[in-house]
mmCIF file of C-alpha atoms in Angstrom:
data_model
loop_
_atom_site.group_PDB
_atom_site.id
_atom_site.type_symbol
_atom_site.label_atom_id
_atom_site.label_comp_id
_atom_site.label_asym_id
_atom_site.label_seq_id
_atom_site.Cartn_x
_atom_site.Cartn_y
_atom_site.Cartn_z
ATOM 1 C CA MET A 40 21.131 28.292 -17.484
ATOM 2 C CA PRO A 41 18.268 26.525 -15.812
ATOM 3 C CA ALA A 42 16.815 23.307 -17.429
ATOM 4 C CA VAL A 43 13.503 25.221 -18.281
ATOM 5 C CA ASN A 44 12.638 28.698 -19.234
ATOM 6 C CA SER A 45 8.884 28.428 -19.261
ATOM 7 C CA VAL A 46 6.723 26.230 -16.815
ATOM 8 C CA LEU A 47 3.062 25.642 -16.523
ATOM 9 C CA VAL A 48 1.899 24.618 -13.005
ATOM 10 C CA VAL A 49 -1.430 22.922 -12.569
ATOM 11 C CA GLY A 50 -2.987 23.333 -9.176
ATOM 12 C CA ALA A 51 -2.686 26.263 -6.625
ATOM 13 C CA GLY A 52 -2.250 24.060 -3.478
ATOM 14 C CA LEU A 53 0.937 23.864 -1.409
ATOM 15 C CA ALA A 54 2.860 21.801 -3.982
ATOM 16 C CA GLY A 55 1.890 23.944 -6.926
ATOM 17 C CA THR A 56 2.296 27.522 -5.353
ATOM 18 C CA ALA A 57 5.556 26.454 -3.774
ATOM 19 C CA THR A 58 6.947 25.193 -7.065
ATOM 20 C CA ALA A 59 5.804 28.272 -8.822
ATOM 21 C CA ILE A 60 7.362 30.675 -6.268
ATOM 22 C CA ARG A 61 10.750 28.969 -6.277
ATOM 23 C CA LEU A 62 11.006 28.921 -10.104
ATOM 24 C CA ALA A 63 9.609 32.511 -10.654
ATOM 25 C CA GLU A 64 12.026 33.839 -8.101
ATOM 26 C CA ALA A 65 14.832 32.581 -10.150
ATOM 27 C CA GLY A 66 13.513 34.236 -13.376
ATOM 28 C CA VAL A 67 11.625 31.263 -14.878
ATOM 29 C CA ALA A 68 8.395 32.357 -16.556
ATOM 30 C CA VAL A 69 5.627 30.573 -14.615
ATOM 31 C CA GLU A 70 1.964 30.212 -15.360
ATOM 32 C CA LEU A 71 -0.193 28.809 -12.533
ATOM 33 C CA VAL A 72 -3.739 27.629 -13.272
ATOM 34 C CA GLU A 73 -6.267 26.472 -10.860
ATOM 35 C CA ILE A 74 -9.742 24.991 -11.694
ATOM 36 C CA LYS A 75 -11.304 26.566 -8.612
ATOM 37 C CA THR A 76 -12.541 30.121 -9.109
ATOM 38 C CA GLU A 77 -10.748 31.530 -5.949
ATOM 39 C CA THR A 78 -8.179 30.794 -3.386
ATOM 40 C CA THR A 79 -9.779 27.885 -1.154
ATOM 41 C CA ALA A 80 -8.568 25.026 0.890
ATOM 42 C CA LEU A 81 -10.522 21.993 2.068
ATOM 43 C CA GLY A 82 -10.598 21.561 5.650
ATOM 44 C CA SER A 83 -10.469 23.857 8.865
ATOM 45 C CA GLY A 84 -6.889 23.933 9.820
ATOM 46 C CA ILE A 85 -3.524 22.553 9.045
ATOM 47 C CA THR A 86 -0.748 21.208 11.347
ATOM 48 C CA LEU A 87 2.745 22.227 10.034
ATOM 49 C CA GLN A 88 5.788 20.367 11.495
ATOM 50 C CA GLY A 89 9.220 21.692 11.451
ATOM 51 C CA ASN A 90 10.117 20.340 7.957
ATOM 52 C CA ALA A 91 7.120 22.233 6.492
ATOM 53 C CA LEU A 92 8.169 25.373 8.255
ATOM 54 C CA ARG A 93 11.604 25.047 6.964
ATOM 55 C CA GLU A 94 10.213 24.914 3.337
ATOM 56 C CA LEU A 95 7.987 27.942 4.010
ATOM 57 C CA ARG A 96 10.886 29.968 5.275
ATOM 58 C CA GLY A 97 12.720 29.198 2.012
ATOM 59 C CA LEU A 98 9.628 30.459 0.199
ATOM 60 C CA GLY A 99 9.905 33.859 1.867
ATOM 61 C CA VAL A 100 6.610 33.517 3.986
ATOM 62 C CA TRP A 101 7.826 32.378 7.377
ATOM 63 C CA GLU A 102 7.012 35.655 9.134
ATOM 64 C CA GLN A 103 3.538 35.755 7.666
ATOM 65 C CA VAL A 104 2.894 32.067 8.764
ATOM 66 C CA ARG A 105 4.266 32.731 12.176
ATOM 67 C CA ASP A 106 2.018 35.561 12.781
ATOM 68 C CA ALA A 107 -1.029 33.916 11.351
ATOM 69 C CA GLY A 108 -0.634 30.732 13.271
ATOM 70 C CA TYR A 109 -0.057 29.281 16.741
ATOM 71 C CA ALA A 110 3.364 27.644 17.720
ATOM 72 C CA PHE A 111 3.855 24.829 20.282
ATOM 73 C CA ASP A 112 6.595 22.226 21.077
ATOM 74 C CA VAL A 113 4.596 19.502 23.033
ATOM 75 C CA THR A 114 1.761 17.095 22.066
ATOM 76 C CA GLY A 115 -0.351 15.799 24.764
ATOM 77 C CA ILE A 116 -2.077 12.255 24.961
ATOM 78 C CA ARG A 117 -5.283 12.123 26.908
ATOM 79 C CA ALA A 118 -7.540 9.374 28.133
ATOM 80 C CA PRO A 119 -11.195 9.110 27.098
ATOM 81 C CA ASP A 120 -12.249 9.222 30.704
ATOM 82 C CA PRO A 121 -14.578 11.809 32.481
ATOM 83 C CA ALA A 122 -11.637 14.020 33.373
ATOM 84 C CA GLY A 123 -9.812 13.888 30.081
ATOM 85 C CA THR A 124 -6.752 12.910 31.963
ATOM 86 C CA VAL A 125 -3.314 13.617 30.590
ATOM 87 C CA VAL A 126 -1.488 10.378 30.214
ATOM 88 C CA ALA A 127 1.562 11.445 28.416
ATOM 89 C CA GLU A 128 3.322 14.554 27.107
ATOM 90 C CA ILE A 129 5.471 14.154 24.042
ATOM 91 C CA GLN A 130 8.194 16.766 23.281
ATOM 92 C CA ASP A 131 7.981 17.342 19.639
ATOM 93 C CA ALA A 132 11.234 17.275 17.681
ATOM 94 C CA ARG A 133 12.206 20.473 16.031
ATOM 95 C CA THR A 134 12.577 18.926 12.682
ATOM 96 C CA GLY A 135 13.134 22.185 10.811
ATOM 97 C CA GLY A 136 16.032 23.134 13.081
ATOM 98 C CA PRO A 137 16.550 24.695 16.373
ATOM 99 C CA ASP A 138 15.430 28.224 15.184
ATOM 100 C CA LEU A 139 12.042 27.154 14.239
ATOM 101 C CA PRO A 140 9.151 25.831 16.446
ATOM 102 C CA ALA A 141 8.352 22.180 16.448
ATOM 103 C CA VAL A 142 4.797 22.714 15.214
ATOM 104 C CA ILE A 143 2.469 25.489 14.061
ATOM 105 C CA GLY A 144 -1.174 25.350 13.631
ATOM 106 C CA MET A 145 -3.063 27.695 11.278
ATOM 107 C CA PRO A 146 -6.177 27.979 9.183
ATOM 108 C CA ARG A 147 -5.758 26.277 5.776
ATOM 109 C CA PRO A 148 -7.344 28.962 3.783
ATOM 110 C CA GLU A 149 -4.953 31.664 5.278
ATOM 111 C CA LEU A 150 -1.979 29.510 4.276
ATOM 112 C CA ALA A 151 -3.347 29.229 0.823
ATOM 113 C CA ARG A 152 -3.942 33.027 0.492
ATOM 114 C CA ILE A 153 -0.295 33.653 1.803
ATOM 115 C CA LEU A 154 1.226 31.418 -0.765
ATOM 116 C CA VAL A 155 -0.874 32.658 -3.683
ATOM 117 C CA ASP A 156 -0.155 36.334 -2.724
ATOM 118 C CA ARG A 157 3.640 35.479 -2.586
ATOM 119 C CA ALA A 158 3.395 33.814 -5.903
ATOM 120 C CA THR A 159 1.932 36.865 -7.516
ATOM 121 C CA GLU A 160 4.504 39.032 -5.826
ATOM 122 C CA VAL A 161 7.419 37.192 -7.487
ATOM 123 C CA GLY A 162 5.945 37.285 -10.886
ATOM 124 C CA VAL A 163 3.830 34.145 -11.323
ATOM 125 C CA LYS A 164 0.959 34.606 -13.835
ATOM 126 C CA ALA A 165 -1.858 33.134 -11.824
ATOM 127 C CA ARG A 166 -5.341 32.245 -13.529
ATOM 128 C CA PHE A 167 -8.359 30.887 -11.584
ATOM 129 C CA GLY A 168 -11.355 29.108 -12.942
ATOM 130 C CA THR A 169 -9.677 27.077 -15.708
ATOM 131 C CA THR A 170 -7.251 24.273 -16.240
ATOM 132 C CA HIS A 171 -5.919 22.263 -19.198
ATOM 133 C CA THR A 172 -8.030 20.236 -21.581
ATOM 134 C CA GLU A 173 -5.281 18.859 -23.882
ATOM 135 C CA LEU A 174 -1.557 18.264 -23.554
ATOM 136 C CA ARG A 175 0.538 17.602 -26.698
ATOM 137 C CA GLN A 176 4.146 16.864 -26.160
ATOM 138 C CA ASP A 177 7.176 16.827 -28.586
ATOM 139 C CA ALA A 178 10.872 16.674 -27.852
ATOM 140 C CA ALA A 179 11.166 20.387 -27.128
ATOM 141 C CA GLY A 180 7.935 21.290 -25.186
ATOM 142 C CA VAL A 181 4.286 20.910 -24.408
ATOM 143 C CA ASP A 182 1.449 22.521 -26.214
ATOM 144 C CA VAL A 183 -1.519 23.191 -23.966
ATOM 145 C CA THR A 184 -5.080 23.997 -24.515
ATOM 146 C CA PHE A 185 -7.066 25.457 -21.707
ATOM 147 C CA ALA A 186 -10.772 25.168 -20.891
ATOM 148 C CA ASP A 187 -11.262 28.895 -21.518
ATOM 149 C CA GLY A 188 -10.166 28.332 -25.058
ATOM 150 C CA SER A 189 -6.679 29.842 -24.592
ATOM 151 C CA THR A 190 -3.462 28.002 -25.639
ATOM 152 C CA GLY A 191 0.154 28.067 -24.575
ATOM 153 C CA ARG A 192 3.454 26.393 -25.001
ATOM 154 C CA HIS A 193 5.690 25.453 -22.152
ATOM 155 C CA ASP A 194 9.062 23.568 -21.498
ATOM 156 C CA LEU A 195 7.452 21.695 -18.585
ATOM 157 C CA VAL A 196 4.100 21.068 -17.090
ATOM 158 C CA VAL A 197 3.861 20.306 -13.406
ATOM 159 C CA GLY A 198 0.729 18.480 -12.333
ATOM 160 C CA ALA A 199 0.118 19.585 -8.691
ATOM 161 C CA ASP A 200 -3.646 19.158 -8.859
ATOM 162 C CA GLY A 201 -4.486 16.855 -6.072
ATOM 163 C CA VAL A 202 -5.637 13.449 -5.021
ATOM 164 C CA ARG A 203 -7.919 13.085 -8.056
ATOM 165 C CA SER A 204 -5.501 14.880 -10.395
ATOM 166 C CA TRP A 205 -6.869 15.747 -13.786
ATOM 167 C CA THR A 206 -3.251 15.854 -15.069
ATOM 168 C CA ARG A 207 -2.545 12.334 -13.978
ATOM 169 C CA ARG A 208 -5.736 11.125 -15.863
ATOM 170 C CA ALA A 209 -4.678 13.016 -18.954
ATOM 171 C CA LEU A 210 -1.333 11.068 -18.853
ATOM 172 C CA GLY A 211 -3.272 7.785 -18.808
ATOM 173 C CA ILE A 212 -1.804 6.903 -15.431
ATOM 174 C CA ASP A 213 -4.026 4.381 -13.498
ATOM 175 C CA LEU A 214 -3.470 4.952 -9.808
ATOM 176 C CA GLU A 215 -5.636 3.252 -7.263
ATOM 177 C CA THR A 216 -6.499 5.762 -4.426
ATOM 178 C CA ARG A 217 -7.619 3.488 -1.582
ATOM 179 C CA ALA A 218 -9.861 4.469 1.340
ATOM 180 C CA ILE A 219 -8.472 2.872 4.568
ATOM 181 C CA GLY A 220 -11.626 2.626 6.649
ATOM 182 C CA MET A 221 -11.662 5.841 8.554
ATOM 183 C CA GLY A 222 -13.586 9.174 8.154
ATOM 184 C CA ILE A 223 -12.677 12.432 9.813
ATOM 185 C CA TRP A 224 -14.959 15.144 11.136
ATOM 186 C CA ARG A 225 -13.189 18.573 11.262
ATOM 187 C CA ALA A 226 -14.641 21.880 12.682
ATOM 188 C CA PHE A 227 -13.124 25.191 13.028
ATOM 189 C CA GLY A 228 -13.913 27.335 16.130
ATOM 190 C CA PRO A 229 -12.927 29.532 18.938
ATOM 191 C CA ARG A 230 -9.787 28.613 21.047
ATOM 192 C CA PRO A 231 -10.350 28.133 24.914
ATOM 193 C CA ALA A 232 -7.529 29.775 26.769
ATOM 194 C CA GLY A 233 -6.478 26.432 28.089
ATOM 195 C CA VAL A 234 -5.710 24.965 24.563
ATOM 196 C CA THR A 235 -2.077 25.715 23.973
ATOM 197 C CA ARG A 236 -1.016 22.631 21.981
ATOM 198 C CA THR A 237 -2.467 19.517 20.180
ATOM 199 C CA ASP A 238 -3.981 16.999 22.455
ATOM 200 C CA LEU A 239 -4.950 13.537 21.233
ATOM 201 C CA TYR A 240 -7.466 11.326 22.764
ATOM 202 C CA TYR A 241 -7.107 7.671 21.686
ATOM 203 C CA GLY A 242 -9.997 5.216 22.180
ATOM 204 C CA GLY A 243 -13.573 5.787 23.391
ATOM 205 C CA PRO A 244 -16.342 5.422 20.839
ATOM 206 C CA SER A 245 -14.151 6.886 18.092
ATOM 207 C CA PHE A 246 -10.626 6.052 17.091
ATOM 208 C CA ILE A 247 -9.291 9.382 17.946
ATOM 209 C CA ALA A 248 -10.375 12.925 19.015
ATOM 210 C CA GLY A 249 -8.081 15.851 18.931
ATOM 211 C CA TYR A 250 -7.575 19.544 18.490
ATOM 212 C CA CYS A 251 -4.953 21.942 17.374
ATOM 213 C CA PRO A 252 -4.811 25.767 18.105
ATOM 214 C CA THR A 253 -4.478 27.808 14.877
ATOM 215 C CA GLY A 254 -4.144 31.240 16.204
ATOM 216 C CA GLU A 255 -4.726 33.501 19.334
ATOM 217 C CA ASP A 256 -8.594 33.036 18.963
ATOM 218 C CA SER A 257 -8.994 29.824 16.788
ATOM 219 C CA LEU A 258 -8.598 26.207 16.710
ATOM 220 C CA TYR A 259 -9.655 23.133 14.759
ATOM 221 C CA ALA A 260 -11.023 20.147 16.216
ATOM 222 C CA TYR A 261 -11.408 16.677 14.881
ATOM 223 C CA ILE A 262 -12.816 13.293 15.411
ATOM 224 C CA VAL A 263 -11.949 10.081 13.510
ATOM 225 C CA GLU A 264 -14.519 7.409 13.161
ATOM 226 C CA PRO A 265 -15.143 4.308 11.192
ATOM 227 C CA ALA A 266 -15.601 5.527 7.498
ATOM 228 C CA GLN A 267 -19.266 5.678 6.412
ATOM 229 C CA ASP A 268 -21.602 7.508 4.084
ATOM 230 C CA ARG A 269 -22.389 10.846 5.652
ATOM 231 C CA SER A 270 -23.251 12.546 2.328
ATOM 232 C CA THR A 271 -27.148 12.575 3.055
ATOM 233 C CA LEU A 272 -26.684 14.623 6.277
ATOM 234 C CA THR A 273 -27.796 18.293 6.131
ATOM 235 C CA PRO A 274 -25.187 20.840 7.467
ATOM 236 C CA ASP A 275 -27.279 21.031 10.728
ATOM 237 C CA GLU A 276 -27.207 17.284 11.039
ATOM 238 C CA GLN A 277 -23.458 17.249 10.393
ATOM 239 C CA LEU A 278 -22.779 19.660 13.251
ATOM 240 C CA ALA A 279 -25.118 17.680 15.581
ATOM 241 C CA THR A 280 -23.424 14.338 14.618
ATOM 242 C CA MET A 281 -19.899 15.806 15.456
ATOM 243 C CA LYS A 282 -21.057 17.268 18.766
ATOM 244 C CA GLN A 283 -22.606 13.954 19.640
ATOM 245 C CA LEU A 284 -19.407 12.019 18.890
ATOM 246 C CA ALA A 285 -17.560 14.573 20.895
ATOM 247 C CA ALA A 286 -19.761 14.096 23.961
ATOM 248 C CA ALA A 287 -17.602 11.098 25.012
ATOM 249 C CA TYR A 288 -14.541 13.287 25.395
ATOM 250 C CA HIS A 289 -13.806 15.719 28.194
ATOM 251 C CA GLY A 290 -11.326 18.102 29.600
ATOM 252 C CA PRO A 291 -10.908 20.888 27.087
ATOM 253 C CA TRP A 292 -13.350 19.206 24.784
ATOM 254 C CA ASP A 293 -16.257 20.091 26.986
ATOM 255 C CA GLU A 294 -15.632 23.784 26.145
ATOM 256 C CA ILE A 295 -14.737 23.129 22.599
ATOM 257 C CA ARG A 296 -17.976 21.070 22.041
ATOM 258 C CA GLU A 297 -20.198 23.866 23.218
ATOM 259 C CA SER A 298 -18.456 26.385 21.216
ATOM 260 C CA LEU A 299 -19.261 24.528 18.009
ATOM 261 C CA THR A 300 -22.285 26.270 16.615
ATOM 262 C CA ASP A 301 -21.732 27.049 12.933
ATOM 263 C CA PRO A 302 -22.599 24.094 10.590
ATOM 264 C CA ALA A 303 -20.700 25.874 7.711
ATOM 265 C CA ARG A 304 -17.524 25.279 9.699
ATOM 266 C CA VAL A 305 -17.857 21.428 9.828
ATOM 267 C CA ASN A 306 -16.747 19.026 7.087
ATOM 268 C CA TYR A 307 -16.315 15.237 6.803
ATOM 269 C CA THR A 308 -13.985 13.335 4.474
ATOM 270 C CA TRP A 309 -12.510 9.833 4.365
ATOM 271 C CA PHE A 310 -8.800 8.987 4.873
ATOM 272 C CA GLU A 311 -7.294 7.889 1.657
ATOM 273 C CA THR A 312 -3.986 6.776 0.397
ATOM 274 C CA HIS A 313 -1.824 6.099 -2.728
ATOM 275 C CA VAL A 314 1.855 6.203 -3.830
ATOM 276 C CA LEU A 315 2.685 6.459 -7.538
ATOM 277 C CA PRO A 316 5.671 4.174 -8.226
ATOM 278 C CA ALA A 317 8.669 5.927 -10.056
ATOM 279 C CA PRO A 318 8.751 7.480 -12.449
ATOM 280 C CA TRP A 319 6.446 10.474 -11.606
ATOM 281 C CA HIS A 320 7.026 12.006 -14.935
ATOM 282 C CA ARG A 321 5.912 11.122 -18.480
ATOM 283 C CA GLY A 322 8.074 13.022 -20.804
ATOM 284 C CA ARG A 323 7.746 16.725 -20.039
ATOM 285 C CA VAL A 324 4.914 16.480 -17.608
ATOM 286 C CA VAL A 325 5.546 15.589 -13.880
ATOM 287 C CA LEU A 326 3.312 14.882 -10.946
ATOM 288 C CA ILE A 327 4.004 16.023 -7.469
ATOM 289 C CA GLY A 328 2.131 16.374 -4.075
ATOM 290 C CA ASP A 329 -1.073 14.594 -3.576
ATOM 291 C CA ALA A 330 -1.176 13.806 -7.294
ATOM 292 C CA ALA A 331 1.751 11.461 -6.727
ATOM 293 C CA HIS A 332 1.469 10.468 -3.133
ATOM 294 C CA THR A 333 -1.272 10.975 -0.419
ATOM 295 C CA CYS A 334 -1.591 9.624 3.108
ATOM 296 C CA PRO A 335 -3.943 9.877 5.964
ATOM 297 C CA PRO A 336 -3.301 12.868 8.257
ATOM 298 C CA THR A 337 -2.283 10.736 11.207
ATOM 299 C CA LEU A 338 1.266 12.160 11.224
ATOM 300 C CA ALA A 339 0.428 15.619 9.752
ATOM 301 C CA GLN A 340 2.956 15.240 6.887
ATOM 302 C CA GLY A 341 0.960 15.535 3.807
ATOM 303 C CA GLY A 342 1.451 19.175 3.381
ATOM 304 C CA ALA A 343 5.255 18.960 4.348
ATOM 305 C CA GLN A 344 5.772 16.322 1.667
ATOM 306 C CA ALA A 345 4.220 18.461 -0.961
ATOM 307 C CA LEU A 346 6.415 21.368 0.015
ATOM 308 C CA GLU A 347 9.442 19.075 -0.076
ATOM 309 C CA ASP A 348 8.483 17.856 -3.582
ATOM 310 C CA ALA A 349 8.435 21.418 -4.734
ATOM 311 C CA ALA A 350 11.751 22.286 -3.228
ATOM 312 C CA VAL A 351 13.524 19.286 -4.665
ATOM 313 C CA LEU A 352 11.996 19.814 -8.232
ATOM 314 C CA ALA A 353 12.721 23.476 -8.282
ATOM 315 C CA ASP A 354 16.302 22.908 -7.068
ATOM 316 C CA LEU A 355 17.042 20.405 -9.868
ATOM 317 C CA LEU A 356 15.313 22.533 -12.596
ATOM 318 C CA LEU A 357 17.470 25.474 -11.576
ATOM 319 C CA THR A 358 20.674 23.850 -11.149
ATOM 320 C CA ARG A 359 20.773 21.485 -14.124
ATOM 321 C CA ASP A 360 21.004 22.707 -17.776
ATOM 322 C CA ALA A 361 18.980 19.963 -19.332
ATOM 323 C CA LEU A 362 15.508 18.343 -18.645
ATOM 324 C CA ASP A 363 16.865 14.779 -19.193
ATOM 325 C CA GLU A 364 16.714 11.432 -17.577
ATOM 326 C CA ASP A 365 19.672 12.327 -15.341
ATOM 327 C CA LEU A 366 17.518 15.085 -13.814
ATOM 328 C CA TRP A 367 14.620 12.820 -13.396
ATOM 329 C CA ASN A 368 16.581 10.122 -11.808
ATOM 330 C CA ALA A 369 17.982 12.695 -9.278
ATOM 331 C CA PHE A 370 14.458 13.734 -8.489
ATOM 332 C CA HIS A 371 13.028 10.320 -7.909
ATOM 333 C CA ALA A 372 16.146 9.299 -5.964
ATOM 334 C CA ARG A 373 15.531 12.151 -3.615
ATOM 335 C CA ARG A 374 11.706 12.129 -3.346
ATOM 336 C CA VAL A 375 10.209 8.613 -4.085
ATOM 337 C CA ALA A 376 11.533 6.622 -1.128
ATOM 338 C CA ARG A 377 11.140 9.553 1.240
ATOM 339 C CA ALA A 378 7.545 10.260 0.434
ATOM 340 C CA THR A 379 6.816 6.399 0.339
ATOM 341 C CA ALA A 380 8.257 6.107 3.869
ATOM 342 C CA VAL A 381 6.005 8.887 5.222
ATOM 343 C CA VAL A 382 2.880 7.373 3.596
ATOM 344 C CA ASP A 383 3.807 3.975 5.058
ATOM 345 C CA ALA A 384 4.311 5.390 8.582
ATOM 346 C CA SER A 385 1.025 7.221 8.389
ATOM 347 C CA ASN A 386 -0.827 4.138 7.276
ATOM 348 C CA GLN A 387 0.914 2.183 10.055
ATOM 349 C CA LEU A 388 -0.462 4.398 12.641
ATOM 350 C CA ALA A 389 -3.872 4.409 11.079
ATOM 351 C CA GLN A 390 -3.787 0.584 11.030
ATOM 352 C CA TRP A 391 -2.802 0.604 14.739
ATOM 353 C CA GLN A 392 -5.970 2.540 15.516
ATOM 354 C CA LEU A 393 -8.192 0.360 13.172
ATOM 355 C CA ASP A 394 -6.958 -2.695 14.856
ATOM 356 C CA HIS A 395 -7.398 -1.377 18.405
ATOM 357 C CA VAL A 396 -4.070 -2.996 19.257
ATOM 358 C CA GLN A 397 -1.968 -1.910 22.120
ATOM 359 C CA GLY A 398 0.864 -0.214 20.213
ATOM 360 C CA ASP A 399 3.457 2.342 20.860
ATOM 361 C CA ALA A 400 2.092 5.551 19.162
ATOM 362 C CA PRO A 401 4.852 7.697 20.786
ATOM 363 C CA ALA A 402 7.560 5.400 19.228
ATOM 364 C CA LEU A 403 5.930 6.064 15.756
ATOM 365 C CA PHE A 404 5.926 9.769 16.374
ATOM 366 C CA ARG A 405 9.708 9.590 17.184
ATOM 367 C CA SER A 406 10.488 7.471 14.133
ATOM 368 C CA ILE A 407 8.779 9.772 11.847
ATOM 369 C CA ALA A 408 10.453 12.726 13.557
ATOM 370 C CA GLU A 409 13.931 11.204 12.784
ATOM 371 C CA LEU A 410 12.863 10.768 9.058
ATOM 372 C CA VAL A 411 11.605 14.325 8.505
ATOM 373 C CA SER A 412 14.414 16.061 10.284
ATOM 374 C CA ARG A 413 16.721 15.213 7.465
ATOM 375 C CA PRO A 414 16.566 17.708 4.523
ATOM 376 C CA ALA A 415 14.646 16.543 1.534
#
């Protein structure tokens, strides 16, 4: 018998939906609540490396992800010169195995929709527009009160509700989420025919300018600058600011820049980081995904680590017969050091950019590829 029969998952992001799917497929009664009123995802696109694709295949959604995204196996490094000169081409490691592409880019909202639909298909009871307001634990379970006035009792509560997790605060955990000094502009737009992979431009007036194809007709583009307060800008001013920053970058950027015309498809956020030291659980409530660890997107591993958390947690819950300290020790042994290593590597690359030091970025990519190629 599994260690749990009834689980509440809080948060319908990657970590939450993946956990819900894996448990429900095995016959566990799963309720998924999301405070937002509909399936949404911040940002324009997402870069999914092989280890993320491996987990998505395990969730039964690989074919849909493949069809909705754009696969490639090489990352280009370009110079911030008038020609956008290619200075290096890095063969991306197939960290998910030889039968999966190295990388897929796809729209974030489409991935969110695919996972929520899959969760519903396997029997997850999903409710949007609500979350918990009270968690009361005893030795046998957790009594939950929701914002809509309903109540429930579950063997386990999984807090997968993001960087500013309400579940984490409800547990009284004081975790500092630290800004690292960078802000990122992201925009979603049409894909020029010549954009068939991610290219990264290091240097120039911004730290980095890049783009990733997300489909036959779409891409997301991004520019990383020193973090600053951009909250007073109107949508039109945000679009104008991103295009102004992009004026320093050429090659495919010349066409991309002219195609960015919709202010609603531009957003700006700061890079942030934190890691919760073990334990990630308090009694019968556990934190996973960004609620436990988050990193700047310099290595495109945030989503992958959330999916790995879900896979490991579900595996232990389904193969152990008790929700005890042995289970939690096994979970922390498999996840804490690995997630911390990814966060540290992501921060290391960000610091390299902040310091404008001549470093070996390709070597950092290779190091992280060696780490994530191992199963979680």
